[in-house]
Amino acid sequence: MIIKSRQSSDLRYSQVTPKGEYLNRRRFLSAGSLALGALTLPAQPAQAGTKLEGVVKSSYTVSDKATPYKDVTTYNNFYEFGVDKEDPAVNAKNFRTSPWTISVEGDVAKPRKFDISEILKIAPLEERIYRHRCVEAWSMVVPWIGIPLNALLKLVEPTAKAKYVAFQSLYDPRQMPKAGALDFPYMEGLRLDEAMHPLTMLTVGLYGEVLPNQNGAPLRLTVPWKYGFKGIKSINRIRLVGSQPSTSWNTMAAREYGFYSNVNPNVDHPRWSQAKERRIGEFFKRDTLMFNGYGDQVAGLYSGLDLKKNY
Amino acid sequence: MKRILSSRWVKPVVFLAALAPLLLLVWQFFHDGLGANPLQFITHATGDWTLRFLVFTLAVTPLRKLLNLPDLIRFRRMLGLYAFFYGCLHLMTYLWFDKFFDWADIVKDIAKRPYITIGTLGLVLMIPLAITSTVGWIRRMGGKRWQMLHRLTYVSIVAGVIHYYWLVKLDVSRPLFYGGLTAILLLYRVAVWFMKSRARRVPAPVAA
């Protein structure tokens, strides 16, 4: 079933989830949090391709036709595994995503390390079909599975000093032999209000299954109104900080890759126009939408900000 | 080797071999072999082959001198025309599938983006070379002037390498590879020119 997206203000999770399931989850969560301190959870075999259980359909879903699984998983950028689009699917095959911990630290009241299996239980896993627009002017539509990032951030209680969220990818040259193009580890960042926005997602799966390694297993970021490279993959560290963190592509070429990197048809990349995009699988190019079509929900975050300067 | 090169079969064989990349693309197109972004695949493949054939063309003279295989010259025109052919396919992919003949947008693109400007320049310079590639034109222009004109190939290949270098986002190893080959091929010519001009200045020792 496809539910059209609505104004974010109209929406509460309790409305989109069957009531029984919703209550059940509350019970489960409180039981879970009791148990957490007491025992170590066994590492789950979070193998790519394993079906994810208990996924609810979110109303944050576009009606565009989803890009075929094969294309989503064989055409992407993940420079730690090579610079060609086909490289990650080949070179990330044996990447170990278990055990995996994510440390959340910095300006927070309750810094903490999470096991990936704990992340899966912070909030109900939701399937959200998002548009995905690469800065290289191609796009996809992907049924991601994950939780809102704000659910995780609320658990660690950001302090008043926290203004930005800095993300870091794992960098392990033994497992990522093709790396060498960027200054690794890969870093990305969001403003705190962007990070807390309900559309911003910590993603653990796609097409109903555990995230394939090449797509950023076991945990990646998905920010659908920004260019794809903001969606940092294989995250192992999240820091809340007071000033704008440096990010990999911005450090590499600030003129081409801004900190904000909102999808914006009116601001060209220096080497190509952003007015149009090629949706993977389509012959004709289509017009790019402001904020990738999520303007109703996110434009308010940038009122008063010159998006030509802050690209 | 010399026997093979002077045989009457070798030319059609080279012709077909040079056509193979295009045939492969067509085959892959009909067999889902171009990946998720077929038009980008075609653009990159045709661009690559344009540069490769320019390298082959410019390699003919050094190879034929260094290896003492004068018959190699029989293939130079064909290789050069193939460079132009793949360059045209490359341009067509851009004009048609990327821009859908939106001329206003194309002109803006060429003017605004240096890598497209220089790529266009490289290809446009090949047009007079393709036109004057026939024996009739060599005769009409005279060998010296024809040769002068065809040195534009040097500009074309340099433009092609810069076009590629400016295009890639980060990993410039492949453009640098073509750049290295181009440097070798052009330095060879500089060296030959330098030695010739020295030989002209210094009179040869006269036998007593």
Short mmCIF file of C-alpha atoms in Angstrom, two decimals:
data_model
loop_
_atom_site.label_atom_id
_atom_site.label_comp_id
_atom_site.label_asym_id
_atom_site.label_seq_id
_atom_site.Cartn_x
_atom_site.Cartn_y
_atom_site.Cartn_z
CA MET A 1 0.00 0.00 0.00
CA ILE A 2 1.27 3.44 -0.81
CA ILE A 3 0.24 6.34 1.33
CA LYS A 4 0.82 9.80 -0.05
CA SER A 5 2.97 12.08 2.04
CA ARG A 6 1.21 14.66 4.09
CA GLN A 7 2.17 17.77 5.98
CA SER A 8 4.52 16.76 8.74
CA SER A 9 2.47 18.75 11.21
CA ASP A 10 -0.56 16.55 10.58
CA LEU A 11 1.20 13.43 11.51
CA ARG A 12 1.88 11.40 14.61
CA TYR A 13 3.28 7.93 14.68
CA SER A 14 0.38 6.81 16.84
CA GLN A 15 -1.91 7.61 13.96
CA VAL A 16 -0.10 5.57 11.38
CA THR A 17 0.44 2.44 13.44
CA PRO A 18 -2.36 0.09 14.38
CA LYS A 19 -3.22 0.75 17.99
CA GLY A 20 -2.58 -2.78 19.20
CA GLU A 21 0.85 -2.84 17.71
CA TYR A 22 1.57 0.58 19.10
CA LEU A 23 0.73 -0.41 22.68
CA ASN A 24 2.56 -3.64 22.30
CA ARG A 25 5.64 -1.72 21.31
CA ARG A 26 5.45 0.52 24.37
CA ARG A 27 5.37 -2.55 26.54
CA PHE A 28 8.23 -4.07 24.62
CA LEU A 29 10.32 -0.94 24.88
CA SER A 30 9.95 -0.54 28.61
CA ALA A 31 10.76 -4.18 29.11
CA GLY A 32 13.72 -3.77 26.81
CA SER A 33 15.15 -0.78 28.61
CA LEU A 34 14.95 -2.67 31.90
CA ALA A 35 16.80 -5.56 30.41
CA LEU A 36 19.47 -3.49 28.71
CA GLY A 37 21.57 -2.72 31.72
CA ALA A 38 21.38 -6.23 33.00
CA LEU A 39 22.58 -8.35 30.13
CA THR A 40 24.61 -8.05 27.02
CA LEU A 41 22.60 -8.72 23.93
CA PRO A 42 23.96 -11.46 21.74
CA ALA A 43 25.32 -10.11 18.47
CA GLN A 44 22.68 -10.60 15.83
CA PRO A 45 23.62 -12.13 12.53
CA ALA A 46 22.79 -8.90 10.74
CA GLN A 47 23.55 -10.34 7.33
CA ALA A 48 22.67 -8.36 4.27
CA GLY A 49 19.62 -9.88 2.67
CA THR A 50 18.08 -11.04 5.96
CA LYS A 51 14.47 -9.98 6.20
CA LEU A 52 13.79 -7.35 8.84
CA GLU A 53 10.91 -8.23 11.14
CA GLY A 54 8.26 -5.95 12.53
CA VAL A 55 8.60 -3.18 10.00
CA VAL A 56 5.71 -0.72 9.85
CA LYS A 57 4.86 1.31 6.78
CA SER A 58 5.36 4.99 7.35
CA SER A 59 3.28 7.73 5.82
CA TYR A 60 6.55 9.44 4.89
CA THR A 61 6.34 7.81 1.55
CA VAL A 62 6.25 9.16 -1.97
CA SER A 63 4.12 7.57 -4.66
CA ASP A 64 6.99 7.55 -7.22
CA LYS A 65 7.86 4.14 -8.58
CA ALA A 66 10.67 2.56 -6.57
CA THR A 67 14.00 1.97 -8.34
CA PRO A 68 14.68 -1.75 -8.87
CA TYR A 69 16.58 -3.47 -6.04
CA LYS A 70 19.34 -4.46 -8.45
CA ASP A 71 20.06 -0.86 -9.42
CA VAL A 72 19.89 0.44 -5.85
CA THR A 73 22.44 -2.15 -4.76
CA THR A 74 24.84 -2.10 -7.71
CA TYR A 75 25.02 1.58 -8.60
CA ASN A 76 26.24 3.75 -5.80
CA ASN A 77 29.13 5.71 -4.39
CA PHE A 78 31.03 4.37 -1.40
CA TYR A 79 34.60 5.54 -1.92
CA GLU A 80 36.03 3.35 0.81
CA PHE A 81 35.28 0.47 -1.57
CA GLY A 82 36.28 2.11 -4.85
CA VAL A 83 35.42 5.11 -6.98
CA ASP A 84 33.32 3.45 -9.69
CA LYS A 85 29.62 2.97 -9.09
CA GLU A 86 29.91 -0.79 -9.53
CA ASP A 87 32.88 -1.13 -7.16
CA PRO A 88 31.15 -1.10 -3.75
CA ALA A 89 28.87 -4.05 -4.54
CA VAL A 90 31.93 -6.11 -5.48
CA ASN A 91 34.47 -4.93 -2.91
CA ALA A 92 32.22 -4.73 0.15
CA LYS A 93 31.08 -8.35 -0.06
CA ASN A 94 33.11 -9.53 2.92
CA PHE A 95 32.84 -6.37 4.97
CA ARG A 96 32.19 -7.32 8.63
CA THR A 97 29.22 -5.46 10.07
CA SER A 98 28.99 -7.53 13.22
CA PRO A 99 29.93 -6.91 15.97
CA TRP A 100 29.26 -3.20 15.54
CA THR A 101 28.93 -0.43 18.06
CA ILE A 102 28.06 3.20 17.59
CA SER A 103 29.32 5.66 20.17
CA VAL A 104 27.22 8.75 20.73
CA GLU A 105 29.14 11.42 22.62
CA GLY A 106 30.03 15.08 22.91
CA ASP A 107 27.64 17.68 24.26
CA VAL A 108 25.14 15.20 25.63
CA ALA A 109 23.96 14.43 29.13
CA LYS A 110 24.10 10.68 28.60
CA PRO A 111 26.91 9.63 26.27
CA ARG A 112 26.58 6.01 25.36
CA LYS A 113 27.72 3.20 23.14
CA PHE A 114 24.99 1.38 21.28
CA ASP A 115 25.18 -2.07 19.85
CA ILE A 116 23.58 -2.18 16.43
CA SER A 117 20.97 -4.60 17.77
CA GLU A 118 19.99 -1.97 20.37
CA ILE A 119 19.49 0.65 17.67
CA LEU A 120 16.96 -1.64 16.04
CA LYS A 121 14.89 -1.44 19.20
CA ILE A 122 14.96 2.26 20.00
CA ALA A 123 11.88 2.90 17.92
CA PRO A 124 9.69 0.85 15.63
CA LEU A 125 11.38 0.16 12.33
CA GLU A 126 9.63 2.09 9.61
CA GLU A 127 9.63 1.66 5.89
CA ARG A 128 9.79 5.02 4.17
CA ILE A 129 9.95 5.42 0.44
CA TYR A 130 12.18 8.44 -0.17
CA ARG A 131 13.46 10.19 -3.25
CA HIS A 132 17.25 10.03 -3.34
CA ARG A 133 19.07 12.67 -5.37
CA CYS A 134 22.79 12.42 -6.01
CA VAL A 135 24.86 15.56 -6.49
CA GLU A 136 25.95 13.98 -9.81
CA ALA A 137 22.43 14.63 -11.16
CA TRP A 138 21.02 11.12 -11.04
CA SER A 139 18.28 10.01 -8.71
CA MET A 140 16.52 6.97 -7.32
CA VAL A 141 13.48 6.12 -5.24
CA VAL A 142 14.32 3.79 -2.38
CA PRO A 143 12.21 1.98 0.21
CA TRP A 144 14.50 2.54 3.19
CA ILE A 145 13.96 0.98 6.61
CA GLY A 146 15.06 2.68 9.77
CA ILE A 147 14.20 4.87 12.70
CA PRO A 148 14.05 8.64 13.00
CA LEU A 149 17.44 9.94 14.11
CA ASN A 150 15.73 12.08 16.73
CA ALA A 151 14.69 8.95 18.62
CA LEU A 152 18.35 8.12 19.18
CA LEU A 153 19.38 11.69 19.98
CA LYS A 154 16.63 12.06 22.56
CA LEU A 155 18.03 9.05 24.43
CA VAL A 156 21.42 10.73 24.93
CA GLU A 157 19.89 14.12 25.81
CA PRO A 158 21.79 16.82 23.91
CA THR A 159 22.85 19.69 26.17
CA ALA A 160 22.23 23.37 25.45
CA LYS A 161 25.75 23.58 23.97
CA ALA A 162 24.95 21.11 21.21
CA LYS A 163 24.28 22.93 17.92
CA TYR A 164 25.47 20.42 15.35
CA VAL A 165 25.75 16.69 14.93
CA ALA A 166 28.97 15.25 13.48
CA PHE A 167 28.96 11.76 12.00
CA GLN A 168 31.90 9.51 11.24
CA SER A 169 32.16 6.33 9.18
CA LEU A 170 34.23 3.34 10.10
CA TYR A 171 37.54 3.39 8.30
CA ASP A 172 39.38 0.09 8.26
CA PRO A 173 41.94 -0.08 5.45
CA ARG A 174 42.30 -3.84 5.88
CA GLN A 175 38.68 -4.30 4.96
CA MET A 176 38.49 -1.32 2.63
CA PRO A 177 41.49 -1.79 0.38
CA LYS A 178 40.20 0.47 -2.35
CA ALA A 179 40.17 3.55 -0.17
CA GLY A 180 42.62 6.28 -0.97
CA ALA A 181 40.69 8.94 -2.78
CA LEU A 182 39.33 10.95 0.13
CA ASP A 183 40.84 11.83 3.46
CA PHE A 184 39.24 9.05 5.49
CA PRO A 185 37.46 8.46 7.82
CA TYR A 186 34.48 9.90 6.01
CA MET A 187 32.78 12.67 7.98
CA GLU A 188 29.44 14.34 7.62
CA GLY A 189 27.39 16.75 9.66
CA LEU A 190 23.99 18.29 10.18
CA ARG A 191 22.69 21.22 12.14
CA LEU A 192 20.90 19.97 15.24
CA ASP A 193 17.47 21.05 14.00
CA GLU A 194 18.08 19.21 10.72
CA ALA A 195 19.15 16.15 12.65
CA MET A 196 16.05 16.30 14.84
CA HIS A 197 13.71 16.69 11.85
CA PRO A 198 11.34 13.73 11.60
CA LEU A 199 12.37 13.05 7.98
CA THR A 200 16.00 12.46 8.99
CA MET A 201 16.46 8.77 9.29
CA LEU A 202 18.98 6.32 10.69
CA THR A 203 18.72 3.60 8.12
CA VAL A 204 19.33 -0.11 8.68
CA GLY A 205 17.63 -1.67 5.71
CA LEU A 206 16.10 -1.35 2.28
CA TYR A 207 13.51 -3.31 0.35
CA GLY A 208 12.44 -5.10 3.53
CA GLU A 209 15.89 -6.50 4.23
CA VAL A 210 19.03 -5.72 6.21
CA LEU A 211 21.04 -3.01 4.46
CA PRO A 212 23.52 -4.49 1.96
CA ASN A 213 27.14 -3.66 2.77
CA GLN A 214 27.58 -1.47 -0.29
CA ASN A 215 24.66 0.69 0.77
CA GLY A 216 26.21 1.50 4.14
CA ALA A 217 25.58 -1.45 6.45
CA PRO A 218 24.92 -1.73 9.22
CA LEU A 219 23.82 1.86 9.80
CA ARG A 220 23.66 4.90 7.56
CA LEU A 221 22.07 8.29 7.48
CA THR A 222 19.27 9.22 5.07
CA VAL A 223 18.37 12.89 4.66
CA PRO A 224 15.99 12.96 1.71
CA TRP A 225 16.06 16.70 0.99
CA LYS A 226 19.85 16.78 0.73
CA TYR A 227 22.24 15.39 -1.87
CA GLY A 228 23.11 11.75 -1.37
CA PHE A 229 26.66 12.26 -0.12
CA LYS A 230 25.26 13.74 3.11
CA GLY A 231 23.91 10.24 3.77
CA ILE A 232 27.04 8.96 5.47
CA LYS A 233 27.44 5.18 5.46
CA SER A 234 28.62 2.61 8.02
CA ILE A 235 28.46 5.06 10.92
CA ASN A 236 30.33 4.19 14.08
CA ARG A 237 30.55 7.55 15.82
CA ILE A 238 28.12 10.40 16.38
CA ARG A 239 29.23 13.54 18.21
CA LEU A 240 27.13 16.49 19.27
CA VAL A 241 29.18 19.65 19.01
CA GLY A 242 28.90 23.41 19.40
CA SER A 243 30.26 24.57 16.05
CA GLN A 244 29.89 23.46 12.45
CA PRO A 245 31.89 20.26 12.01
CA SER A 246 34.16 19.76 9.03
CA THR A 247 32.85 17.27 6.50
CA SER A 248 34.76 15.17 3.99
CA TRP A 249 33.56 16.50 0.65
CA ASN A 250 33.36 20.06 1.87
CA THR A 251 36.98 19.86 3.03
CA MET A 252 37.97 18.34 -0.32
CA ALA A 253 36.30 20.94 -2.55
CA ALA A 254 34.23 23.53 -0.72
CA ARG A 255 33.19 25.25 -3.95
CA GLU A 256 31.53 22.09 -5.19
CA TYR A 257 30.15 20.54 -2.02
CA GLY A 258 28.63 22.86 0.54
CA PHE A 259 27.95 22.01 4.15
CA TYR A 260 24.19 22.19 3.63
CA SER A 261 23.96 20.53 0.22
CA ASN A 262 20.21 20.86 0.03
CA VAL A 263 18.86 19.67 -3.30
CA ASN A 264 18.39 22.93 -5.16
CA PRO A 265 17.68 23.23 -8.90
CA ASN A 266 18.61 26.93 -8.78
CA VAL A 267 22.18 26.47 -7.55
CA ASP A 268 24.38 24.77 -10.12
CA HIS A 269 27.28 22.55 -9.29
CA PRO A 270 30.30 24.33 -10.83
CA ARG A 271 30.61 21.63 -13.47
CA TRP A 272 27.00 20.89 -14.26
CA SER A 273 23.49 22.21 -13.87
CA GLN A 274 21.33 20.86 -11.07
CA ALA A 275 18.09 21.89 -12.80
CA LYS A 276 17.44 18.38 -14.09
CA GLU A 277 18.20 14.86 -13.08
CA ARG A 278 18.19 11.40 -14.56
CA ARG A 279 16.01 9.06 -12.57
CA ILE A 280 17.74 5.70 -12.84
CA GLY A 281 15.75 3.56 -15.26
CA GLU A 282 14.18 6.49 -17.11
CA PHE A 283 15.14 7.73 -20.52
CA PHE A 284 14.21 11.38 -20.29
CA LYS A 285 15.60 13.70 -17.67
CA ARG A 286 13.18 15.20 -15.25
CA ASP A 287 13.11 18.54 -13.46
CA THR A 288 14.73 18.58 -10.06
CA LEU A 289 12.43 19.71 -7.26
CA MET A 290 13.46 22.24 -4.63
CA PHE A 291 14.50 20.35 -1.48
CA ASN A 292 13.99 17.22 -3.60
CA GLY A 293 10.24 17.73 -3.22
CA TYR A 294 10.30 17.91 0.58
CA GLY A 295 9.98 21.70 0.72
CA ASP A 296 6.66 21.65 2.58
CA GLN A 297 8.31 19.86 5.44
CA VAL A 298 11.80 21.39 5.54
CA ALA A 299 11.81 24.85 3.92
CA GLY A 300 11.10 26.39 7.33
CA LEU A 301 14.48 25.19 8.60
CA TYR A 302 16.19 27.64 6.26
CA SER A 303 14.09 30.78 6.51
CA GLY A 304 16.44 33.74 6.51
CA LEU A 305 19.35 31.70 5.16
CA ASP A 306 20.71 32.62 1.71
CA LEU A 307 20.73 29.23 -0.02
CA LYS A 308 22.94 30.52 -2.84
CA LYS A 309 25.67 31.27 -0.33
CA ASN A 310 24.85 28.39 1.98
CA TYR A 311 24.58 25.71 -0.69
CA MET B 1 55.41 -9.05 -38.73
CA LYS B 2 56.28 -7.10 -41.83
CA ARG B 3 54.54 -9.72 -43.96
CA ILE B 4 51.38 -9.44 -41.87
CA LEU B 5 51.38 -5.66 -42.02
CA SER B 6 51.65 -5.57 -45.78
CA SER B 7 49.04 -8.26 -46.37
CA ARG B 8 45.80 -7.27 -47.97
CA TRP B 9 43.70 -8.76 -45.16
CA VAL B 10 45.11 -6.80 -42.30
CA LYS B 11 43.23 -3.62 -43.12
CA PRO B 12 39.73 -5.10 -42.95
CA VAL B 13 40.75 -6.89 -39.75
CA VAL B 14 41.90 -3.64 -38.10
CA PHE B 15 38.74 -1.95 -39.37
CA LEU B 16 36.55 -4.57 -37.68
CA ALA B 17 38.62 -4.55 -34.51
CA ALA B 18 38.20 -0.80 -34.27
CA LEU B 19 34.46 -1.20 -34.74
CA ALA B 20 34.27 -3.83 -31.99
CA PRO B 21 33.81 -1.39 -29.08
CA LEU B 22 30.70 0.00 -30.76
CA LEU B 23 29.37 -3.48 -31.58
CA LEU B 24 29.98 -4.47 -27.96
CA LEU B 25 28.02 -1.43 -26.73
CA VAL B 26 25.13 -2.29 -29.02
CA TRP B 27 25.18 -5.90 -27.82
CA GLN B 28 25.30 -4.81 -24.18
CA PHE B 29 22.47 -2.37 -24.81
CA PHE B 30 20.19 -5.20 -25.90
CA HIS B 31 21.39 -7.56 -23.16
CA ASP B 32 21.05 -5.32 -20.14
CA GLY B 33 24.82 -4.98 -19.89
CA LEU B 34 25.15 -1.22 -19.47
CA GLY B 35 24.44 -1.05 -15.75
CA ALA B 36 21.95 1.15 -13.96
CA ASN B 37 22.80 4.32 -15.83
CA PRO B 38 23.21 3.21 -19.47
CA LEU B 39 23.53 6.68 -20.94
CA GLN B 40 26.38 7.55 -18.64
CA PHE B 41 27.99 4.23 -19.52
CA ILE B 42 27.75 5.01 -23.24
CA THR B 43 29.04 8.54 -22.73
CA HIS B 44 32.06 7.30 -20.81
CA ALA B 45 32.76 4.41 -23.21
CA THR B 46 32.64 6.57 -26.35
CA GLY B 47 34.77 9.25 -24.65
CA ASP B 48 37.31 6.65 -23.63
CA TRP B 49 37.54 5.22 -27.13
CA THR B 50 37.98 8.67 -28.64
CA LEU B 51 41.03 9.22 -26.47
CA ARG B 52 42.34 5.71 -27.09
CA PHE B 53 42.13 6.09 -30.86
CA LEU B 54 43.86 9.47 -30.67
CA VAL B 55 46.65 7.75 -28.75
CA PHE B 56 46.80 4.94 -31.35
CA THR B 57 46.92 7.49 -34.16
CA LEU B 58 49.74 9.45 -32.62
CA ALA B 59 51.61 6.24 -31.77
CA VAL B 60 51.84 5.20 -35.41
CA THR B 61 54.78 7.43 -36.34
CA PRO B 62 57.03 6.67 -33.33
CA LEU B 63 56.28 2.95 -33.55
CA ARG B 64 56.92 2.74 -37.24
CA LYS B 65 60.27 4.50 -36.85
CA LEU B 66 61.41 2.80 -33.67
CA LEU B 67 60.32 -0.68 -34.71
CA ASN B 68 61.25 -0.13 -38.33
CA LEU B 69 57.77 -1.06 -39.55
CA PRO B 70 57.03 1.48 -42.28
CA ASP B 71 53.81 -0.29 -43.26
CA LEU B 72 52.16 0.90 -40.06
CA ILE B 73 51.45 4.15 -41.88
CA ARG B 74 48.68 2.35 -43.77
CA PHE B 75 46.55 2.42 -40.62
CA ARG B 76 47.04 5.97 -39.45
CA ARG B 77 44.19 7.52 -41.39
CA MET B 78 41.77 4.79 -40.38
CA LEU B 79 42.70 5.12 -36.71
CA GLY B 80 42.37 8.90 -36.86
CA LEU B 81 38.98 8.65 -38.48
CA TYR B 82 37.88 6.19 -35.83
CA ALA B 83 38.91 8.70 -33.15
CA PHE B 84 36.67 11.21 -34.89
CA PHE B 85 33.90 8.63 -35.23
CA TYR B 86 33.87 7.77 -31.51
CA GLY B 87 34.16 11.48 -30.72
CA CYS B 88 31.02 12.11 -32.78
CA LEU B 89 29.18 9.33 -30.96
CA HIS B 90 30.33 10.85 -27.67
CA LEU B 91 29.05 14.27 -28.72
CA MET B 92 25.78 12.83 -30.00
CA THR B 93 25.15 11.10 -26.67
CA TYR B 94 25.60 14.45 -24.95
CA LEU B 95 23.50 16.47 -27.40
CA TRP B 96 20.75 13.93 -27.69
CA PHE B 97 20.41 11.97 -24.47
CA ASP B 98 21.81 14.47 -22.02
CA LYS B 99 20.41 17.69 -23.48
CA PHE B 100 17.72 16.51 -25.89
CA PHE B 101 18.87 19.12 -28.41
CA ASP B 102 18.00 22.00 -26.10
CA TRP B 103 20.35 24.32 -28.00
CA ALA B 104 19.98 27.28 -25.65
CA ASP B 105 20.99 25.06 -22.77
CA ILE B 106 23.81 23.47 -24.78
CA VAL B 107 25.33 26.82 -25.74
CA LYS B 108 25.11 27.94 -22.13
CA ASP B 109 26.74 24.71 -20.99
CA ILE B 110 29.62 25.04 -23.47
CA ALA B 111 30.24 28.66 -22.50
CA LYS B 112 29.92 28.14 -18.76
CA ARG B 113 31.69 24.88 -18.06
CA PRO B 114 35.37 24.77 -18.92
CA TYR B 115 35.51 20.98 -19.27
CA ILE B 116 32.76 21.06 -21.87
CA THR B 117 34.30 24.07 -23.63
CA ILE B 118 37.64 22.37 -24.05
CA GLY B 119 36.09 19.03 -24.99
CA THR B 120 34.07 20.72 -27.69
CA LEU B 121 37.19 22.50 -28.93
CA GLY B 122 39.09 19.21 -29.15
CA LEU B 123 36.35 17.63 -31.21
CA VAL B 124 35.69 20.63 -33.47
CA LEU B 125 39.39 20.72 -34.37
CA MET B 126 39.05 17.16 -35.65
CA ILE B 127 36.45 18.15 -38.24
CA PRO B 128 38.86 19.76 -40.75
CA LEU B 129 41.20 16.81 -40.26
CA ALA B 130 38.47 14.32 -41.07
CA ILE B 131 37.43 16.33 -44.15
CA THR B 132 40.96 16.62 -45.49
CA SER B 133 41.84 13.01 -44.79
CA THR B 134 41.51 11.91 -48.43
CA VAL B 135 44.32 11.55 -50.94
CA GLY B 136 42.63 14.22 -53.08
CA TRP B 137 42.93 16.74 -50.29
CA ILE B 138 46.56 15.92 -49.62
CA ARG B 139 47.28 16.55 -53.26
CA ARG B 140 45.24 19.75 -53.37
CA MET B 141 46.83 21.17 -50.23
CA GLY B 142 50.35 19.94 -50.83
CA GLY B 143 52.07 17.63 -48.40
CA LYS B 144 53.69 20.33 -46.27
CA ARG B 145 50.55 22.35 -45.66
CA TRP B 146 48.51 19.20 -45.12
CA GLN B 147 50.96 18.04 -42.51
CA MET B 148 50.90 21.41 -40.77
CA LEU B 149 47.11 21.29 -40.59
CA HIS B 150 47.10 17.76 -39.26
CA ARG B 151 49.30 18.73 -36.35
CA LEU B 152 45.99 19.97 -34.90
CA THR B 153 45.71 16.39 -33.67
CA TYR B 154 48.19 17.37 -30.96
CA VAL B 155 45.84 20.09 -29.77
CA SER B 156 42.88 17.72 -29.92
CA ILE B 157 44.44 15.07 -27.77
CA VAL B 158 45.66 17.59 -25.19
CA ALA B 159 42.16 19.11 -25.11
CA GLY B 160 40.70 15.63 -24.67
CA VAL B 161 42.97 14.82 -21.74
CA ILE B 162 42.19 18.14 -20.02
CA HIS B 163 38.47 17.57 -20.67
CA TYR B 164 38.71 14.22 -18.89
CA TYR B 165 40.88 15.56 -16.08
CA TRP B 166 38.48 18.39 -15.29
CA LEU B 167 35.50 16.08 -15.45
CA VAL B 168 36.41 13.53 -12.82
CA LYS B 169 35.49 14.25 -9.27
CA LEU B 170 38.42 12.92 -7.37
CA ASP B 171 40.36 9.95 -8.65
CA VAL B 172 42.39 11.43 -11.52
CA SER B 173 44.51 8.32 -12.13
CA ARG B 174 42.85 7.49 -15.46
CA PRO B 175 43.07 10.99 -16.95
CA LEU B 176 46.67 11.08 -15.75
CA PHE B 177 47.32 7.79 -17.52
CA TYR B 178 46.12 9.28 -20.82
CA GLY B 179 48.06 12.43 -19.98
CA GLY B 180 51.22 10.39 -19.54
CA LEU B 181 50.78 8.61 -22.87
CA THR B 182 50.09 11.92 -24.57
CA ALA B 183 53.19 13.46 -23.01
CA ILE B 184 55.35 10.57 -24.27
CA LEU B 185 53.90 10.82 -27.78
CA LEU B 186 54.38 14.58 -27.97
CA LEU B 187 57.80 14.56 -26.33
CA TYR B 188 58.95 12.07 -28.95
CA ARG B 189 58.06 14.62 -31.61
CA VAL B 190 59.77 17.43 -29.75
CA ALA B 191 62.89 15.28 -29.43
CA VAL B 192 62.87 14.44 -33.15
CA TRP B 193 62.40 18.08 -34.05
CA PHE B 194 65.20 19.12 -31.70
CA MET B 195 67.65 16.59 -33.10
CA LYS B 196 66.82 17.52 -36.65
CA SER B 197 67.32 21.22 -36.06
CA ARG B 198 70.66 20.50 -34.38
CA ALA B 199 71.73 18.31 -37.24
CA ARG B 200 70.93 21.16 -39.58
CA ARG B 201 72.93 23.69 -37.59
CA VAL B 202 76.01 21.53 -37.00
CA PRO B 203 77.46 20.60 -40.40
CA ALA B 204 78.14 16.93 -40.76
CA PRO B 205 81.83 16.04 -40.55
CA VAL B 206 83.25 15.89 -43.99
CA ALA B 207 85.25 12.84 -44.86
CA ALA B 208 88.76 13.67 -45.72
#
